[in-house]
Amino acid sequence: MRGRQHVLIGTTATVATGIGIVSSGSSIVNVMPIVIGGVIGSYIPDIDSHKSKAAQMFNKILSISIVVLAILYSLGITLDLEKLSSFFNSDNPKTIAVLMFAVLTILGKLSPHRMFTHKWFGTMLFCYSVYLMGNIYFTIGFVTGYILHIVADTMTKNGKYLKFFQFKLPCRNSKNKFDISW
Ligand SMILES: [Zn+2]
């Protein structure tokens, strides 16, 4: 399934979720982080796709931007606190979360297609790092988009080989051998 289709499913679902949340009394301002989370969450699992030239290029640009943004964000926080030691301070879970997300993106990018990012372990780590960033609406959108991506993949022609519940570390292929591709 193409990235565009995944993003379409994720966006539709999160817009619907957003409408549900607003109609249950929450502010309309909260719809935005849900939808942005949904778009990112529905695309991220396929950061490992190396199929088309366009996908390769887009994934490279996306992963590099996430890493650069994460570094800038972390440096911003470090400069604010004027202490380099705060960089890895566990009192600062948001910085850790953003760095964790960036590291996961790199690992996902290096992993073979439909392995690490498409298994329960990678899914949990990605969703947990987003949860640690601290915005509940963004988290709801991201988790919804991510899970819908996996569900949509299992419905494709090769979906029966997806094996979501298999344990898979980053950079491992279907035979559990070390395998990297960039
Ligand atoms: Zn996929």
mmCIF file of C-alpha atoms and ligand atoms in Angstrom:
data_model
loop_
_atom_site.group_PDB
_atom_site.id
_atom_site.type_symbol
_atom_site.label_atom_id
_atom_site.label_comp_id
_atom_site.label_asym_id
_atom_site.label_seq_id
_atom_site.Cartn_x
_atom_site.Cartn_y
_atom_site.Cartn_z
ATOM 1 C CA MET A 1 0.000 0.000 0.000
ATOM 2 C CA ARG A 2 1.283 3.444 -0.883
ATOM 3 C CA GLY A 3 2.129 6.137 1.640
ATOM 4 C CA ARG A 4 -0.588 8.363 0.235
ATOM 5 C CA GLN A 5 -3.301 5.768 0.875
ATOM 6 C CA HIS A 6 -2.049 5.217 4.425
ATOM 7 C CA VAL A 7 -2.040 8.940 5.118
ATOM 8 C CA LEU A 8 -5.543 9.242 3.664
ATOM 9 C CA ILE A 9 -6.866 6.513 5.985
ATOM 10 C CA GLY A 10 -5.041 7.986 8.996
ATOM 11 C CA THR A 11 -6.232 11.512 8.280
ATOM 12 C CA THR A 12 -9.868 10.479 7.761
ATOM 13 C CA ALA A 13 -9.895 8.461 10.981
ATOM 14 C CA THR A 14 -8.267 11.184 13.049
ATOM 15 C CA VAL A 15 -10.515 13.916 11.643
ATOM 16 C CA ALA A 16 -13.439 11.702 12.690
ATOM 17 C CA THR A 17 -11.855 11.211 16.124
ATOM 18 C CA GLY A 18 -11.336 14.972 16.347
ATOM 19 C CA ILE A 19 -14.992 15.663 15.514
ATOM 20 C CA GLY A 20 -15.986 13.130 18.166
ATOM 21 C CA ILE A 21 -13.786 14.809 20.775
ATOM 22 C CA VAL A 22 -15.083 18.304 19.923
ATOM 23 C CA SER A 23 -18.701 17.174 20.043
ATOM 24 C CA SER A 24 -18.053 15.662 23.466
ATOM 25 C CA GLY A 25 -17.163 19.124 24.734
ATOM 26 C CA SER A 26 -13.423 19.459 24.130
ATOM 27 C CA SER A 27 -11.969 22.546 22.447
ATOM 28 C CA ILE A 28 -11.619 22.621 18.640
ATOM 29 C CA VAL A 29 -7.958 23.596 19.182
ATOM 30 C CA ASN A 30 -7.310 19.953 20.112
ATOM 31 C CA VAL A 31 -8.324 18.689 16.670
ATOM 32 C CA MET A 32 -5.108 19.961 15.069
ATOM 33 C CA PRO A 33 -2.620 17.886 17.116
ATOM 34 C CA ILE A 34 -4.838 14.808 16.638
ATOM 35 C CA VAL A 35 -4.827 15.185 12.851
ATOM 36 C CA ILE A 36 -1.087 16.032 12.652
ATOM 37 C CA GLY A 37 -0.390 13.021 14.888
ATOM 38 C CA GLY A 38 -2.570 10.902 12.597
ATOM 39 C CA VAL A 39 -0.739 11.969 9.440
ATOM 40 C CA ILE A 40 2.705 11.306 10.979
ATOM 41 C CA GLY A 41 1.613 8.058 12.662
ATOM 42 C CA SER A 42 0.130 6.667 9.469
ATOM 43 C CA TYR A 43 3.281 7.386 7.492
ATOM 44 C CA ILE A 44 6.089 6.495 9.951
ATOM 45 C CA PRO A 45 5.919 2.658 9.673
ATOM 46 C CA ASP A 46 6.840 2.885 5.969
ATOM 47 C CA ILE A 47 9.967 4.906 6.676
ATOM 48 C CA ASP A 48 11.595 1.499 6.020
ATOM 49 C CA SER A 49 10.298 1.298 2.438
ATOM 50 C CA HIS A 50 12.997 1.305 -0.234
ATOM 51 C CA LYS A 51 10.733 0.417 -3.130
ATOM 52 C CA SER A 52 10.489 3.492 -5.323
ATOM 53 C CA LYS A 53 13.063 6.234 -5.852
ATOM 54 C CA ALA A 54 10.488 8.768 -4.657
ATOM 55 C CA ALA A 55 9.869 6.831 -1.447
ATOM 56 C CA GLN A 56 13.609 6.492 -0.832
ATOM 57 C CA MET A 57 14.173 10.196 -1.334
ATOM 58 C CA PHE A 58 11.171 11.218 0.742
ATOM 59 C CA ASN A 59 12.113 8.868 3.586
ATOM 60 C CA LYS A 60 15.690 10.159 3.610
ATOM 61 C CA ILE A 61 14.536 13.777 3.746
ATOM 62 C CA LEU A 62 11.946 12.950 6.425
ATOM 63 C CA SER A 63 14.381 11.047 8.653
ATOM 64 C CA ILE A 64 17.086 13.689 8.317
ATOM 65 C CA SER A 65 14.559 16.464 9.137
ATOM 66 C CA ILE A 66 13.310 14.583 12.205
ATOM 67 C CA VAL A 67 16.875 14.125 13.461
ATOM 68 C CA VAL A 68 17.824 17.758 12.773
ATOM 69 C CA LEU A 69 14.630 19.005 14.469
ATOM 70 C CA ALA A 70 15.263 16.713 17.447
ATOM 71 C CA ILE A 71 18.836 17.977 17.809
ATOM 72 C CA LEU A 72 17.743 21.629 17.496
ATOM 73 C CA TYR A 73 14.946 21.026 20.012
ATOM 74 C CA SER A 74 17.320 19.356 22.458
ATOM 75 C CA LEU A 75 19.947 22.062 22.035
ATOM 76 C CA GLY A 76 17.269 24.735 22.553
ATOM 77 C CA ILE A 77 16.298 23.121 25.833
ATOM 78 C CA THR A 78 19.917 22.686 26.831
ATOM 79 C CA LEU A 79 20.703 26.324 26.132
ATOM 80 C CA ASP A 80 17.598 27.382 28.051
ATOM 81 C CA LEU A 81 18.819 25.537 31.071
ATOM 82 C CA GLU A 82 22.389 26.661 30.401
ATOM 83 C CA LYS A 83 23.625 23.291 31.413
ATOM 84 C CA LEU A 84 24.907 20.675 29.053
ATOM 85 C CA SER A 85 24.374 18.041 31.719
ATOM 86 C CA SER A 86 20.618 18.549 31.459
ATOM 87 C CA PHE A 87 20.823 17.048 27.971
ATOM 88 C CA PHE A 88 20.549 13.539 29.317
ATOM 89 C CA ASN A 89 18.845 14.468 32.544
ATOM 90 C CA SER A 90 15.959 12.127 33.258
ATOM 91 C CA ASP A 91 14.135 15.093 34.827
ATOM 92 C CA ASN A 92 13.634 16.254 31.292
ATOM 93 C CA PRO A 93 11.466 13.491 29.793
ATOM 94 C CA LYS A 94 10.385 15.555 26.791
ATOM 95 C CA THR A 95 13.946 15.903 25.495
ATOM 96 C CA ILE A 96 14.530 12.191 26.023
ATOM 97 C CA ALA A 97 11.238 11.485 24.199
ATOM 98 C CA VAL A 98 12.166 13.608 21.177
ATOM 99 C CA LEU A 99 15.643 12.043 21.001
ATOM 100 C CA MET A 100 14.123 8.581 21.397
ATOM 101 C CA PHE A 101 11.752 9.290 18.507
ATOM 102 C CA ALA A 102 14.676 10.470 16.339
ATOM 103 C CA VAL A 103 16.751 7.362 17.159
ATOM 104 C CA LEU A 104 13.755 5.110 16.394
ATOM 105 C CA THR A 105 13.271 6.884 13.059
ATOM 106 C CA ILE A 106 16.916 6.205 12.111
ATOM 107 C CA LEU A 107 16.676 2.565 13.235
ATOM 108 C CA GLY A 108 13.393 2.178 11.349
ATOM 109 C CA LYS A 109 14.930 3.723 8.244
ATOM 110 C CA LEU A 110 17.899 1.310 8.429
ATOM 111 C CA SER A 111 15.664 -1.742 8.948
ATOM 112 C CA PRO A 112 14.345 -3.949 6.145
ATOM 113 C CA HIS A 113 10.775 -3.297 4.953
ATOM 114 C CA ARG A 114 7.897 -4.496 7.158
ATOM 115 C CA MET A 115 10.195 -5.683 9.934
ATOM 116 C CA PHE A 116 10.966 -3.573 13.025
ATOM 117 C CA THR A 117 8.475 -0.737 12.432
ATOM 118 C CA HIS A 118 5.675 -3.177 11.543
ATOM 119 C CA LYS A 119 5.991 -5.406 14.651
ATOM 120 C CA TRP A 120 4.564 -4.923 18.136
ATOM 121 C CA PHE A 121 7.927 -4.014 19.696
ATOM 122 C CA GLY A 122 8.685 -1.169 17.275
ATOM 123 C CA THR A 123 5.063 0.022 17.436
ATOM 124 C CA MET A 124 5.197 0.174 21.249
ATOM 125 C CA LEU A 125 8.507 2.073 21.264
ATOM 126 C CA PHE A 126 7.319 4.640 18.700
ATOM 127 C CA CYS A 127 3.989 5.180 20.477
ATOM 128 C CA TYR A 128 5.669 5.342 23.895
ATOM 129 C CA SER A 129 8.176 7.982 22.749
ATOM 130 C CA VAL A 130 5.291 10.080 21.380
ATOM 131 C CA TYR A 131 3.362 9.592 24.629
ATOM 132 C CA LEU A 132 6.405 10.842 26.596
ATOM 133 C CA MET A 133 6.376 14.052 24.542
ATOM 134 C CA GLY A 134 3.409 14.934 26.678
ATOM 135 C CA ASN A 135 0.608 15.979 24.309
ATOM 136 C CA ILE A 136 -2.289 13.588 24.789
ATOM 137 C CA TYR A 137 -4.107 14.705 21.603
ATOM 138 C CA PHE A 138 -1.020 14.270 19.443
ATOM 139 C CA THR A 139 -0.549 10.835 21.052
ATOM 140 C CA ILE A 140 -4.148 9.791 20.301
ATOM 141 C CA GLY A 141 -3.712 10.820 16.648
ATOM 142 C CA PHE A 142 -0.318 9.182 16.288
ATOM 143 C CA VAL A 143 -1.361 5.856 17.836
ATOM 144 C CA THR A 144 -4.567 5.795 15.735
ATOM 145 C CA GLY A 145 -2.651 6.503 12.516
ATOM 146 C CA TYR A 146 0.074 3.961 13.306
ATOM 147 C CA ILE A 147 -2.320 1.139 14.201
ATOM 148 C CA LEU A 148 -4.495 1.822 11.140
ATOM 149 C CA HIS A 149 -1.367 1.606 9.001
ATOM 150 C CA ILE A 150 -0.603 -1.873 10.367
ATOM 151 C CA VAL A 151 -4.252 -2.955 9.982
ATOM 152 C CA ALA A 152 -4.344 -1.656 6.387
ATOM 153 C CA ASP A 153 -1.075 -3.484 5.603
ATOM 154 C CA THR A 154 -2.427 -6.796 6.900
ATOM 155 C CA MET A 155 -5.305 -6.426 4.425
ATOM 156 C CA THR A 156 -3.005 -6.138 1.412
ATOM 157 C CA LYS A 157 -1.973 -9.029 -0.827
ATOM 158 C CA ASN A 158 1.119 -9.903 1.222
ATOM 159 C CA GLY A 159 -0.553 -8.985 4.496
ATOM 160 C CA LYS A 160 -0.546 -12.522 5.801
ATOM 161 C CA TYR A 161 3.251 -12.364 6.014
ATOM 162 C CA LEU A 162 3.205 -9.297 8.213
ATOM 163 C CA LYS A 163 3.298 -11.224 11.536
ATOM 164 C CA PHE A 164 2.760 -8.219 13.790
ATOM 165 C CA PHE A 165 3.155 -10.233 16.989
ATOM 166 C CA GLN A 166 6.580 -11.565 16.108
ATOM 167 C CA PHE A 167 9.409 -10.073 18.196
ATOM 168 C CA LYS A 168 11.761 -8.110 15.977
ATOM 169 C CA LEU A 169 14.719 -5.911 16.866
ATOM 170 C CA PRO A 170 15.781 -3.074 14.535
ATOM 171 C CA CYS A 171 17.970 -3.944 11.529
ATOM 172 C CA ARG A 172 16.866 -7.582 11.461
ATOM 173 C CA ASN A 173 15.339 -9.256 8.436
ATOM 174 C CA SER A 174 12.699 -11.983 8.231
ATOM 175 C CA LYS A 175 15.348 -14.613 9.031
ATOM 176 C CA ASN A 176 16.380 -12.531 12.054
ATOM 177 C CA LYS A 177 19.777 -11.873 10.465
ATOM 178 C CA PHE A 178 21.459 -8.478 10.769
ATOM 179 C CA ASP A 179 20.444 -6.431 7.721
ATOM 180 C CA ILE A 180 20.715 -2.717 7.049
ATOM 181 C CA SER A 181 19.643 -0.651 4.082
ATOM 182 C CA TRP A 182 19.694 3.102 3.807
HETATM 183 ZN ZN ZN B 1 3.556 -0.433 5.849
#
